[in-house]
mmCIF file of C-alpha atoms and ligand atoms in Angstrom:
data_model
loop_
_atom_site.group_PDB
_atom_site.id
_atom_site.type_symbol
_atom_site.label_atom_id
_atom_site.label_comp_id
_atom_site.label_asym_id
_atom_site.label_seq_id
_atom_site.Cartn_x
_atom_site.Cartn_y
_atom_site.Cartn_z
ATOM 1 C CA UNK A 1 21.499 -18.862 -12.800
ATOM 2 C CA UNK A 2 20.103 -22.339 -13.473
ATOM 3 C CA UNK A 3 17.464 -22.631 -16.186
ATOM 4 C CA UNK A 4 13.846 -22.643 -14.981
ATOM 5 C CA UNK A 5 10.850 -23.348 -17.201
ATOM 6 C CA UNK A 6 7.370 -21.859 -16.856
ATOM 7 C CA UNK A 7 6.646 -18.600 -15.142
ATOM 8 C CA UNK A 8 8.124 -17.433 -11.873
ATOM 9 C CA UNK A 9 5.491 -17.095 -9.099
ATOM 10 C CA UNK A 10 5.980 -13.600 -7.677
ATOM 11 C CA UNK A 11 3.744 -13.833 -4.614
ATOM 12 C CA UNK A 12 5.305 -11.085 -2.538
ATOM 13 C CA UNK A 13 2.995 -8.239 -1.474
ATOM 14 C CA UNK A 14 4.562 -5.821 -3.929
ATOM 15 C CA UNK A 15 6.050 -5.314 -6.375
ATOM 16 C CA UNK A 16 3.148 -7.375 -7.708
ATOM 17 C CA UNK A 17 2.765 -9.160 -11.032
ATOM 18 C CA UNK A 18 2.392 -6.824 -14.000
ATOM 19 C CA UNK A 19 -0.395 -7.981 -16.342
ATOM 20 C CA UNK A 20 0.432 -8.459 -20.031
ATOM 21 C CA UNK A 21 -1.878 -5.605 -21.022
ATOM 22 C CA UNK A 22 0.161 -3.217 -18.882
ATOM 23 C CA UNK A 23 3.505 -4.569 -20.134
ATOM 24 C CA UNK A 24 2.348 -4.123 -23.756
ATOM 25 C CA UNK A 25 1.251 -0.559 -22.999
ATOM 26 C CA UNK A 26 4.634 0.360 -21.488
ATOM 27 C CA UNK A 27 6.340 -1.110 -24.569
ATOM 28 C CA UNK A 28 5.582 1.851 -26.838
ATOM 29 C CA UNK A 29 7.839 4.600 -28.194
ATOM 30 C CA UNK A 30 8.531 7.307 -25.616
ATOM 31 C CA UNK A 31 6.612 10.542 -26.320
ATOM 32 C CA UNK A 32 7.803 14.133 -26.281
ATOM 33 C CA UNK A 33 6.639 15.103 -22.791
ATOM 34 C CA UNK A 34 6.323 18.737 -23.921
ATOM 35 C CA UNK A 35 4.488 17.881 -27.157
ATOM 36 C CA UNK A 36 0.764 18.263 -27.891
ATOM 37 C CA UNK A 37 -0.108 14.523 -27.750
ATOM 38 C CA UNK A 38 1.357 14.132 -24.290
ATOM 39 C CA UNK A 39 -0.770 16.915 -22.793
ATOM 40 C CA UNK A 40 -3.981 15.311 -24.065
ATOM 41 C CA UNK A 41 -2.962 11.811 -22.957
ATOM 42 C CA UNK A 42 -1.709 12.947 -19.561
ATOM 43 C CA UNK A 43 -4.812 14.999 -18.683
ATOM 44 C CA UNK A 44 -6.926 11.847 -19.015
ATOM 45 C CA UNK A 45 -4.613 9.950 -16.658
ATOM 46 C CA UNK A 46 -4.647 12.775 -14.077
ATOM 47 C CA UNK A 47 -8.453 12.804 -14.258
ATOM 48 C CA UNK A 48 -9.004 9.044 -13.986
ATOM 49 C CA UNK A 49 -6.520 8.400 -11.163
ATOM 50 C CA UNK A 50 -8.898 10.463 -8.979
ATOM 51 C CA UNK A 51 -11.544 7.743 -9.334
ATOM 52 C CA UNK A 52 -9.213 5.229 -7.690
ATOM 53 C CA UNK A 53 -8.546 7.526 -4.713
ATOM 54 C CA UNK A 54 -12.262 8.443 -4.640
ATOM 55 C CA UNK A 55 -11.472 12.127 -4.707
ATOM 56 C CA UNK A 56 -12.346 15.263 -6.655
ATOM 57 C CA UNK A 57 -9.098 16.930 -5.545
ATOM 58 C CA UNK A 58 -5.684 17.033 -7.189
ATOM 59 C CA UNK A 59 -3.564 13.922 -7.322
ATOM 60 C CA UNK A 60 0.153 14.594 -7.827
ATOM 61 C CA UNK A 61 2.177 11.930 -9.661
ATOM 62 C CA UNK A 62 5.916 11.760 -8.924
ATOM 63 C CA UNK A 63 8.504 9.721 -10.798
ATOM 64 C CA UNK A 64 9.567 8.165 -7.479
ATOM 65 C CA UNK A 65 9.026 5.236 -5.134
ATOM 66 C CA UNK A 66 6.477 5.379 -2.317
ATOM 67 C CA UNK A 67 9.087 6.638 0.137
ATOM 68 C CA UNK A 68 9.375 9.836 -1.911
ATOM 69 C CA UNK A 69 5.627 10.420 -1.626
ATOM 70 C CA UNK A 70 5.848 9.974 2.192
ATOM 71 C CA UNK A 71 8.478 12.724 2.256
ATOM 72 C CA UNK A 72 6.457 14.911 -0.130
ATOM 73 C CA UNK A 73 3.390 14.792 2.141
ATOM 74 C CA UNK A 74 5.408 16.028 5.143
ATOM 75 C CA UNK A 75 7.577 18.697 3.499
ATOM 76 C CA UNK A 76 4.689 20.289 1.609
ATOM 77 C CA UNK A 77 2.484 20.844 4.652
ATOM 78 C CA UNK A 78 4.558 21.011 7.847
ATOM 79 C CA UNK A 79 7.235 23.302 9.230
ATOM 80 C CA UNK A 80 10.596 22.283 10.782
ATOM 81 C CA UNK A 81 10.134 20.894 14.303
ATOM 82 C CA UNK A 82 6.396 20.272 13.956
ATOM 83 C CA UNK A 83 4.923 17.495 16.088
ATOM 84 C CA UNK A 84 3.201 14.596 14.345
ATOM 85 C CA UNK A 85 1.323 11.632 15.796
ATOM 86 C CA UNK A 86 2.084 8.200 14.360
ATOM 87 C CA UNK A 87 1.101 4.636 15.277
ATOM 88 C CA UNK A 88 3.535 1.711 15.281
ATOM 89 C CA UNK A 89 1.556 -0.793 13.242
ATOM 90 C CA UNK A 90 4.625 -2.483 11.715
ATOM 91 C CA UNK A 91 7.768 -1.954 9.652
ATOM 92 C CA UNK A 92 6.308 0.581 7.222
ATOM 93 C CA UNK A 93 4.943 2.762 10.021
ATOM 94 C CA UNK A 94 8.402 2.519 11.633
ATOM 95 C CA UNK A 95 10.172 3.570 8.431
ATOM 96 C CA UNK A 96 7.825 6.539 8.001
ATOM 97 C CA UNK A 97 8.494 7.523 11.616
ATOM 98 C CA UNK A 98 12.278 7.324 11.014
ATOM 99 C CA UNK A 99 11.925 9.433 7.879
ATOM 100 C CA UNK A 100 9.992 12.100 9.823
ATOM 101 C CA UNK A 101 12.748 12.189 12.482
ATOM 102 C CA UNK A 102 15.498 12.531 9.844
ATOM 103 C CA UNK A 103 13.636 15.459 8.272
ATOM 104 C CA UNK A 104 13.536 17.264 11.625
ATOM 105 C CA UNK A 105 9.918 16.687 12.644
ATOM 106 C CA UNK A 106 8.970 15.419 16.099
ATOM 107 C CA UNK A 107 6.883 12.289 15.895
ATOM 108 C CA UNK A 108 5.043 10.899 18.907
ATOM 109 C CA UNK A 109 5.074 7.187 18.022
ATOM 110 C CA UNK A 110 2.291 5.215 19.733
ATOM 111 C CA UNK A 111 3.776 1.787 20.451
ATOM 112 C CA UNK A 112 2.167 -1.309 18.989
ATOM 113 C CA UNK A 113 2.674 -5.089 18.938
ATOM 114 C CA UNK A 114 2.466 -5.419 15.114
ATOM 115 C CA UNK A 115 -0.667 -7.584 15.357
ATOM 116 C CA UNK A 116 -3.300 -4.825 15.377
ATOM 117 C CA UNK A 117 -4.158 -1.644 13.501
ATOM 118 C CA UNK A 118 -3.706 1.963 14.587
ATOM 119 C CA UNK A 119 -5.588 2.508 17.884
ATOM 120 C CA UNK A 120 -8.224 5.192 17.164
ATOM 121 C CA UNK A 121 -9.085 5.445 20.885
ATOM 122 C CA UNK A 122 -5.473 6.215 21.907
ATOM 123 C CA UNK A 123 -5.124 8.660 19.028
ATOM 124 C CA UNK A 124 -8.252 10.444 20.231
ATOM 125 C CA UNK A 125 -6.906 10.555 23.801
ATOM 126 C CA UNK A 126 -3.534 12.024 22.688
ATOM 127 C CA UNK A 127 -5.283 14.651 20.588
ATOM 128 C CA UNK A 128 -7.647 15.554 23.427
ATOM 129 C CA UNK A 129 -4.611 16.125 25.715
ATOM 130 C CA UNK A 130 -2.999 18.386 23.122
ATOM 131 C CA UNK A 131 -4.879 21.524 24.183
ATOM 132 C CA UNK A 132 -2.510 23.909 22.363
ATOM 133 C CA UNK A 133 -2.826 21.993 19.092
ATOM 134 C CA UNK A 134 0.900 21.373 18.793
ATOM 135 C CA UNK A 135 0.288 18.157 16.853
ATOM 136 C CA UNK A 136 0.081 19.212 13.217
ATOM 137 C CA UNK A 137 -0.596 15.865 11.567
ATOM 138 C CA UNK A 138 -1.750 12.317 12.327
ATOM 139 C CA UNK A 139 -0.089 9.683 10.120
ATOM 140 C CA UNK A 140 -1.492 6.181 9.656
ATOM 141 C CA UNK A 141 -0.609 3.296 7.382
ATOM 142 C CA UNK A 142 -3.860 1.915 5.925
ATOM 143 C CA UNK A 143 -2.675 -1.556 4.884
ATOM 144 C CA UNK A 144 0.451 -2.417 6.903
ATOM 145 C CA UNK A 145 2.256 -4.583 4.357
ATOM 146 C CA UNK A 146 4.686 -6.028 6.914
ATOM 147 C CA UNK A 147 1.914 -7.556 9.047
ATOM 148 C CA UNK A 148 -1.235 -7.968 6.940
ATOM 149 C CA UNK A 149 -3.268 -5.667 9.195
ATOM 150 C CA UNK A 150 -5.610 -2.946 7.905
ATOM 151 C CA UNK A 151 -6.097 0.148 10.068
ATOM 152 C CA UNK A 152 -9.525 1.738 10.038
ATOM 153 C CA UNK A 153 -8.728 5.168 8.584
ATOM 154 C CA UNK A 154 -12.362 6.252 8.841
ATOM 155 C CA UNK A 155 -12.254 5.642 12.609
ATOM 156 C CA UNK A 156 -9.064 7.699 12.862
ATOM 157 C CA UNK A 157 -10.911 10.532 11.071
ATOM 158 C CA UNK A 158 -13.696 10.213 13.650
ATOM 159 C CA UNK A 159 -11.091 10.346 16.446
ATOM 160 C CA UNK A 160 -9.793 13.682 15.102
ATOM 161 C CA UNK A 161 -13.357 15.012 14.893
ATOM 162 C CA UNK A 162 -14.283 13.730 18.374
ATOM 163 C CA UNK A 163 -11.227 15.483 19.845
ATOM 164 C CA UNK A 164 -12.156 18.560 17.815
ATOM 165 C CA UNK A 165 -8.512 18.755 16.736
ATOM 166 C CA UNK A 166 -7.338 20.640 13.613
ATOM 167 C CA UNK A 167 -4.382 18.332 12.759
ATOM 168 C CA UNK A 168 -4.074 17.103 9.187
ATOM 169 C CA UNK A 169 -4.742 13.416 8.512
ATOM 170 C CA UNK A 170 -2.203 11.560 6.340
ATOM 171 C CA UNK A 171 -2.836 7.997 5.156
ATOM 172 C CA UNK A 172 -0.337 5.676 3.500
ATOM 173 C CA UNK A 173 -2.464 3.591 1.152
ATOM 174 C CA UNK A 174 0.529 2.379 -0.816
ATOM 175 C CA UNK A 175 -0.467 -1.282 -0.670
ATOM 176 C CA UNK A 176 -4.242 -0.856 -0.352
ATOM 177 C CA UNK A 177 -5.024 1.396 -3.323
ATOM 178 C CA UNK A 178 -6.809 -0.663 -5.959
ATOM 179 C CA UNK A 179 -7.141 -3.672 -3.622
ATOM 180 C CA UNK A 180 -9.005 -2.568 -0.476
ATOM 181 C CA UNK A 181 -11.683 0.127 -0.277
ATOM 182 C CA UNK A 182 -10.262 3.586 0.418
ATOM 183 C CA UNK A 183 -12.162 6.905 0.261
ATOM 184 C CA UNK A 184 -9.992 10.023 0.267
ATOM 185 C CA UNK A 185 -12.879 12.527 0.194
ATOM 186 C CA UNK A 186 -15.534 10.730 2.257
ATOM 187 C CA UNK A 187 -13.061 9.973 5.056
ATOM 188 C CA UNK A 188 -11.670 13.515 4.842
ATOM 189 C CA UNK A 189 -8.081 12.409 4.490
ATOM 190 C CA UNK A 190 -5.788 15.376 3.850
ATOM 191 C CA UNK A 191 -2.914 13.652 2.093
ATOM 192 C CA UNK A 192 -3.153 10.120 0.753
ATOM 193 C CA UNK A 193 0.167 8.591 -0.211
ATOM 194 C CA UNK A 194 0.446 5.738 -2.674
ATOM 195 C CA UNK A 195 2.611 4.212 -5.388
ATOM 196 C CA UNK A 196 2.522 2.096 -8.509
ATOM 197 C CA UNK A 197 3.873 -1.370 -7.745
ATOM 198 C CA UNK A 198 1.182 -2.911 -5.526
ATOM 199 C CA UNK A 199 -2.559 -2.902 -6.264
ATOM 200 C CA UNK A 200 -2.059 -0.719 -9.336
ATOM 201 C CA UNK A 201 -0.190 -3.644 -10.965
ATOM 202 C CA UNK A 202 2.614 -1.494 -12.411
ATOM 203 C CA UNK A 203 6.365 -1.756 -12.062
ATOM 204 C CA UNK A 204 7.885 0.431 -9.298
ATOM 205 C CA UNK A 205 8.584 4.060 -10.186
ATOM 206 C CA UNK A 206 5.440 6.185 -9.761
ATOM 207 C CA UNK A 207 4.096 7.571 -6.513
ATOM 208 C CA UNK A 208 1.168 9.767 -5.547
ATOM 209 C CA UNK A 209 -0.090 12.451 -3.195
ATOM 210 C CA UNK A 210 -3.850 13.002 -3.222
ATOM 211 C CA UNK A 211 -4.391 16.319 -1.454
ATOM 212 C CA UNK A 212 -7.358 17.971 0.221
ATOM 213 C CA UNK A 213 -8.160 21.700 0.161
ATOM 214 C CA UNK A 214 -7.038 21.892 3.780
ATOM 215 C CA UNK A 215 -3.659 20.300 2.896
ATOM 216 C CA UNK A 216 -3.286 22.678 -0.023
ATOM 217 C CA UNK A 217 -3.972 25.648 2.271
ATOM 218 C CA UNK A 218 -1.351 24.323 4.727
ATOM 219 C CA UNK A 219 1.164 24.091 1.857
ATOM 220 C CA UNK A 220 0.736 27.802 1.166
ATOM 221 C CA UNK A 221 1.753 28.731 4.726
ATOM 222 C CA UNK A 222 4.284 26.147 5.917
ATOM 223 C CA UNK A 223 7.990 26.984 5.955
ATOM 224 C CA UNK A 224 9.691 23.696 5.090
ATOM 225 C CA UNK A 225 12.043 24.055 2.095
ATOM 226 C CA UNK A 226 11.406 21.773 -0.863
ATOM 227 C CA UNK A 227 12.014 21.807 -4.574
ATOM 228 C CA UNK A 228 11.639 18.422 -6.288
ATOM 229 C CA UNK A 229 8.619 17.543 -4.128
ATOM 230 C CA UNK A 230 6.935 20.955 -4.301
ATOM 231 C CA UNK A 231 3.222 20.570 -5.092
ATOM 232 C CA UNK A 232 2.790 24.062 -6.510
ATOM 233 C CA UNK A 233 4.660 23.740 -9.840
ATOM 234 C CA UNK A 234 3.106 20.295 -10.243
ATOM 235 C CA UNK A 235 -0.414 21.676 -9.860
ATOM 236 C CA UNK A 236 0.282 24.600 -12.185
ATOM 237 C CA UNK A 237 1.755 22.395 -14.927
ATOM 238 C CA UNK A 238 -0.748 19.528 -14.468
ATOM 239 C CA UNK A 239 -3.610 21.909 -15.290
ATOM 240 C CA UNK A 240 -2.669 21.530 -18.965
ATOM 241 C CA UNK A 241 -1.421 17.941 -18.602
ATOM 242 C CA UNK A 242 2.270 18.800 -18.256
ATOM 243 C CA UNK A 243 4.911 18.407 -15.538
ATOM 244 C CA UNK A 244 7.633 20.749 -14.196
ATOM 245 C CA UNK A 245 10.266 18.066 -14.957
ATOM 246 C CA UNK A 246 10.353 14.884 -17.007
ATOM 247 C CA UNK A 247 7.578 12.532 -15.955
ATOM 248 C CA UNK A 248 7.950 8.760 -16.180
ATOM 249 C CA UNK A 249 6.375 8.715 -19.636
ATOM 250 C CA UNK A 250 6.222 4.979 -20.281
ATOM 251 C CA UNK A 251 5.029 4.149 -16.766
ATOM 252 C CA UNK A 252 2.191 6.606 -17.384
ATOM 253 C CA UNK A 253 1.193 4.521 -20.444
ATOM 254 C CA UNK A 254 1.121 1.553 -18.100
ATOM 255 C CA UNK A 255 -0.926 3.516 -15.575
ATOM 256 C CA UNK A 256 -3.449 4.403 -18.293
ATOM 257 C CA UNK A 257 -3.898 0.692 -19.056
ATOM 258 C CA UNK A 258 -4.062 -0.308 -15.371
ATOM 259 C CA UNK A 259 -6.740 2.334 -14.731
ATOM 260 C CA UNK A 260 -8.738 0.970 -17.692
ATOM 261 C CA UNK A 261 -8.471 -2.556 -16.266
ATOM 262 C CA UNK A 262 -9.572 -1.538 -12.754
ATOM 263 C CA UNK A 263 -12.479 0.513 -14.107
ATOM 264 C CA UNK A 264 -13.546 -2.262 -16.520
ATOM 265 C CA UNK A 265 -13.694 -4.791 -13.691
ATOM 266 C CA UNK A 266 -15.311 -2.224 -11.385
ATOM 267 C CA UNK A 267 -13.619 -1.227 -8.136
ATOM 268 C CA UNK A 268 -16.197 -2.993 -5.955
ATOM 269 C CA UNK A 269 -15.587 -6.233 -7.865
ATOM 270 C CA UNK A 270 -11.840 -5.749 -7.499
ATOM 271 C CA UNK A 271 -12.238 -5.426 -3.715
ATOM 272 C CA UNK A 272 -14.518 -8.501 -3.521
ATOM 273 C CA UNK A 273 -12.014 -10.540 -5.517
ATOM 274 C CA UNK A 274 -9.272 -9.605 -3.058
ATOM 275 C CA UNK A 275 -11.509 -10.431 -0.056
ATOM 276 C CA UNK A 276 -12.248 -13.868 -1.491
ATOM 277 C CA UNK A 277 -8.571 -14.782 -1.996
ATOM 278 C CA UNK A 278 -7.689 -13.570 1.472
ATOM 279 C CA UNK A 279 -10.466 -15.692 2.998
ATOM 280 C CA UNK A 280 -9.356 -18.781 1.038
ATOM 281 C CA UNK A 281 -5.770 -18.196 2.203
ATOM 282 C CA UNK A 282 -6.771 -17.894 5.874
ATOM 283 C CA UNK A 283 -8.771 -21.136 5.597
ATOM 284 C CA UNK A 284 -5.654 -22.854 4.261
ATOM 285 C CA UNK A 285 -3.520 -21.433 7.084
ATOM 286 C CA UNK A 286 -6.032 -22.557 9.693
ATOM 287 C CA UNK A 287 -6.195 -26.084 8.241
ATOM 288 C CA UNK A 288 -2.399 -26.261 8.333
ATOM 289 C CA UNK A 289 -2.670 -25.474 12.052
ATOM 290 C CA UNK A 290 -0.595 -22.297 11.649
ATOM 291 C CA UNK A 291 -1.380 -18.806 12.942
ATOM 292 C CA UNK A 292 -2.136 -15.615 11.036
ATOM 293 C CA UNK A 293 -0.160 -12.662 12.473
ATOM 294 C CA UNK A 294 -3.188 -10.302 12.459
ATOM 295 C CA UNK A 295 -5.152 -10.849 15.671
ATOM 296 C CA UNK A 296 -8.305 -8.899 14.936
ATOM 297 C CA UNK A 297 -10.604 -10.391 12.263
ATOM 298 C CA UNK A 298 -12.033 -6.908 11.549
ATOM 299 C CA UNK A 299 -8.535 -5.854 10.483
ATOM 300 C CA UNK A 300 -7.555 -8.819 8.268
ATOM 301 C CA UNK A 301 -5.822 -7.658 5.091
ATOM 302 C CA UNK A 302 -7.152 -8.727 1.713
ATOM 303 C CA UNK A 303 -3.793 -7.802 0.136
ATOM 304 C CA UNK A 304 -1.550 -10.262 1.927
ATOM 305 C CA UNK A 305 -1.533 -12.777 4.756
ATOM 306 C CA UNK A 306 1.420 -12.898 7.162
ATOM 307 C CA UNK A 307 1.768 -16.406 8.633
ATOM 308 C CA UNK A 308 3.683 -17.217 11.825
ATOM 309 C CA UNK A 309 5.900 -20.298 11.797
ATOM 310 C CA UNK A 310 6.103 -22.321 15.036
ATOM 311 C CA UNK A 311 8.772 -21.354 17.586
ATOM 312 C CA UNK A 312 12.172 -22.831 16.737
ATOM 313 C CA UNK A 313 11.572 -22.714 12.967
ATOM 314 C CA UNK A 314 12.875 -20.171 10.485
ATOM 315 C CA UNK A 315 10.398 -18.634 8.045
ATOM 316 C CA UNK A 316 13.250 -17.526 5.764
ATOM 317 C CA UNK A 317 14.517 -21.096 5.469
ATOM 318 C CA UNK A 318 11.015 -22.095 4.313
ATOM 319 C CA UNK A 319 11.017 -19.246 1.783
ATOM 320 C CA UNK A 320 14.427 -20.270 0.439
ATOM 321 C CA UNK A 321 13.291 -23.873 -0.023
ATOM 322 C CA UNK A 322 10.129 -22.754 -1.830
ATOM 323 C CA UNK A 323 12.125 -20.453 -4.113
ATOM 324 C CA UNK A 324 14.660 -23.161 -4.849
ATOM 325 C CA UNK A 325 12.199 -26.002 -5.485
ATOM 326 C CA UNK A 326 9.167 -24.255 -6.947
ATOM 327 C CA UNK A 327 10.484 -20.939 -8.290
ATOM 328 C CA UNK A 328 8.098 -18.955 -6.089
ATOM 329 C CA UNK A 329 8.977 -15.793 -4.134
ATOM 330 C CA UNK A 330 7.090 -15.188 -0.877
ATOM 331 C CA UNK A 331 7.435 -12.062 1.270
ATOM 332 C CA UNK A 332 10.100 -12.127 3.981
ATOM 333 C CA UNK A 333 9.455 -11.121 7.590
ATOM 334 C CA UNK A 334 10.509 -7.487 8.025
ATOM 335 C CA UNK A 335 12.026 -5.820 11.091
ATOM 336 C CA UNK A 336 10.767 -7.244 14.396
ATOM 337 C CA UNK A 337 9.153 -10.288 12.771
ATOM 338 C CA UNK A 338 12.175 -11.335 10.656
ATOM 339 C CA UNK A 339 12.376 -15.132 10.506
ATOM 340 C CA UNK A 340 9.088 -15.458 12.393
ATOM 341 C CA UNK A 341 6.643 -14.870 9.545
ATOM 342 C CA UNK A 342 6.379 -15.343 5.832
ATOM 343 C CA UNK A 343 3.948 -13.296 3.771
ATOM 344 C CA UNK A 344 1.689 -14.547 1.003
ATOM 345 C CA UNK A 345 0.753 -11.772 -1.427
ATOM 346 C CA UNK A 346 -2.685 -12.217 -3.026
ATOM 347 C CA UNK A 347 -3.101 -8.867 -4.736
ATOM 348 C CA UNK A 348 -3.356 -7.311 -8.149
ATOM 349 C CA UNK A 349 -3.357 -9.423 -11.305
ATOM 350 C CA UNK A 350 -4.504 -12.597 -9.632
ATOM 351 C CA UNK A 351 -7.048 -15.391 -10.159
ATOM 352 C CA UNK A 352 -8.266 -18.632 -8.565
ATOM 353 C CA UNK A 353 -5.524 -20.771 -10.035
ATOM 354 C CA UNK A 354 -2.812 -18.239 -9.193
ATOM 355 C CA UNK A 355 -3.905 -18.651 -5.592
ATOM 356 C CA UNK A 356 -4.059 -22.447 -5.820
ATOM 357 C CA UNK A 357 -0.569 -22.600 -7.348
ATOM 358 C CA UNK A 358 0.676 -20.351 -4.561
ATOM 359 C CA UNK A 359 -0.919 -22.332 -1.729
ATOM 360 C CA UNK A 360 0.283 -25.650 -3.235
ATOM 361 C CA UNK A 361 3.823 -24.303 -3.246
ATOM 362 C CA UNK A 362 3.488 -23.259 0.406
ATOM 363 C CA UNK A 363 2.055 -26.628 1.474
ATOM 364 C CA UNK A 364 4.809 -28.582 -0.307
ATOM 365 C CA UNK A 365 7.388 -26.217 1.178
ATOM 366 C CA UNK A 366 6.082 -26.767 4.724
ATOM 367 C CA UNK A 367 6.747 -30.501 4.297
ATOM 368 C CA UNK A 368 10.194 -30.024 2.791
ATOM 369 C CA UNK A 369 11.201 -27.562 5.532
ATOM 370 C CA UNK A 370 9.961 -29.965 8.255
ATOM 371 C CA UNK A 371 7.634 -27.366 9.717
ATOM 372 C CA UNK A 372 5.025 -29.082 11.888
ATOM 373 C CA UNK A 373 1.632 -28.707 10.210
ATOM 374 C CA UNK A 374 -1.430 -30.658 9.145
ATOM 375 C CA UNK A 375 -2.062 -31.526 5.499
ATOM 376 C CA UNK A 376 -5.074 -30.273 3.642
ATOM 377 C CA UNK A 377 -4.901 -26.474 3.721
ATOM 378 C CA UNK A 378 -4.793 -26.328 -0.054
ATOM 379 C CA UNK A 379 -7.852 -28.625 -0.233
ATOM 380 C CA UNK A 380 -9.742 -26.310 2.149
ATOM 381 C CA UNK A 381 -8.988 -23.321 -0.081
ATOM 382 C CA UNK A 382 -10.069 -25.326 -3.157
ATOM 383 C CA UNK A 383 -13.433 -26.221 -1.703
ATOM 384 C CA UNK A 384 -13.978 -22.612 -0.603
ATOM 385 C CA UNK A 385 -13.153 -21.281 -4.079
ATOM 386 C CA UNK A 386 -15.353 -23.959 -5.711
ATOM 387 C CA UNK A 387 -18.222 -22.740 -3.544
ATOM 388 C CA UNK A 388 -18.781 -25.952 -1.574
ATOM 389 C CA UNK A 389 -17.218 -25.270 1.808
HETATM 390 C C1 PLP B 401 5.841 -0.759 -0.228
HETATM 391 C C2 PLP B 401 5.411 0.150 0.845
HETATM 392 C C3 PLP B 401 6.081 1.340 1.142
HETATM 393 C C4 PLP B 401 7.395 1.725 0.519
HETATM 394 O O1 PLP B 401 7.301 2.028 -0.805
HETATM 395 P P1 PLP B 401 8.613 2.117 -1.696
HETATM 396 O O2 PLP B 401 8.049 2.187 -3.082
HETATM 397 O O3 PLP B 401 9.437 0.897 -1.417
HETATM 398 O O4 PLP B 401 9.330 3.349 -1.326
HETATM 399 C C5 PLP B 401 5.562 2.157 2.125
HETATM 400 N N1 PLP B 401 4.432 1.844 2.785
HETATM 401 C C6 PLP B 401 3.775 0.695 2.537
HETATM 402 C C7 PLP B 401 2.528 0.385 3.317
HETATM 403 C C8 PLP B 401 4.225 -0.180 1.567
HETATM 404 O O5 PLP B 401 3.575 -1.331 1.327
#
């Protein structure tokens, strides 16, 4: 690889940049995960992670990617052949749907155009039609990382209540946790799925299930076989800070540090910071004369912005030019929007000048890739950040 000086700009919407404090924390000698120090350390982590999910309930931590935690949510609560209701908000919703099919569940996948969030009204209608309560769970992706659209999970909760339907509610908040407000208890979510490498600012390798009492009760009756993902031995061992198998010790040191950082800044301030960078980014996109993929301003994501390139142009060519010339990685278009969009990640360990460096790289790249646009998006974002729009 050719030599590059300075730091690489990793502006994909996860894995996100890992702050130095977290890297230093991971860089410590590995502990005996059955020893006395580990139990004390680990109990604190298991306690404080609840604050990020806004829950009093158990949060399970797996040494796995987010996909594992998707599977864990389903196999711990449902039985083979159970019907689930899912909404096609984008690539991640599609992957979760495929996973459910492979595991032998029967998802009803409400079609979507990838430019809007999960339709609470259609979900309510489907549940109202399901008189025999055959649907056992409703699954929604909170922040759809492939499109930059946030689904209103609270409204989906209200849809379940309005239909008076007993299905469990599962939310994937993999890319929203620690970046966009999410309330596991207040919104009565039954299983919240997340992982380490997005708003939690850690490397990949940890994932989570936050579980409600109702989900726990379902896990005592369902008949799906599981072993590695089984909540029960996790809960039993976690009570004293331990795990049924080897946890990802050094990533847990990193998690401890990341939790300290989020709590020092204050979660509300973290969310406001993300909102501000997303707004500055959209102002840049608008000034360039380009279109944001998300069509509903109430559902704009503060984690990332997916930008459409004009017809006849290739978003991946733009990304390759930007990587080559400016050593910056932007998110590729996934699935149905491959080549049509590029994604700007503005999450996690991020400040004003990180955003300005990112937007400058995009604006220079648009010129080099001959993508029709107007100049001055970066200047718009600068004046917004400087407070003189
Ligand atoms: C990243 C992501 C996933 C997949 O997580 P992995 O760690 O790659 O398994 C799932 N859902 C959403 C919304 C994501 O952003």
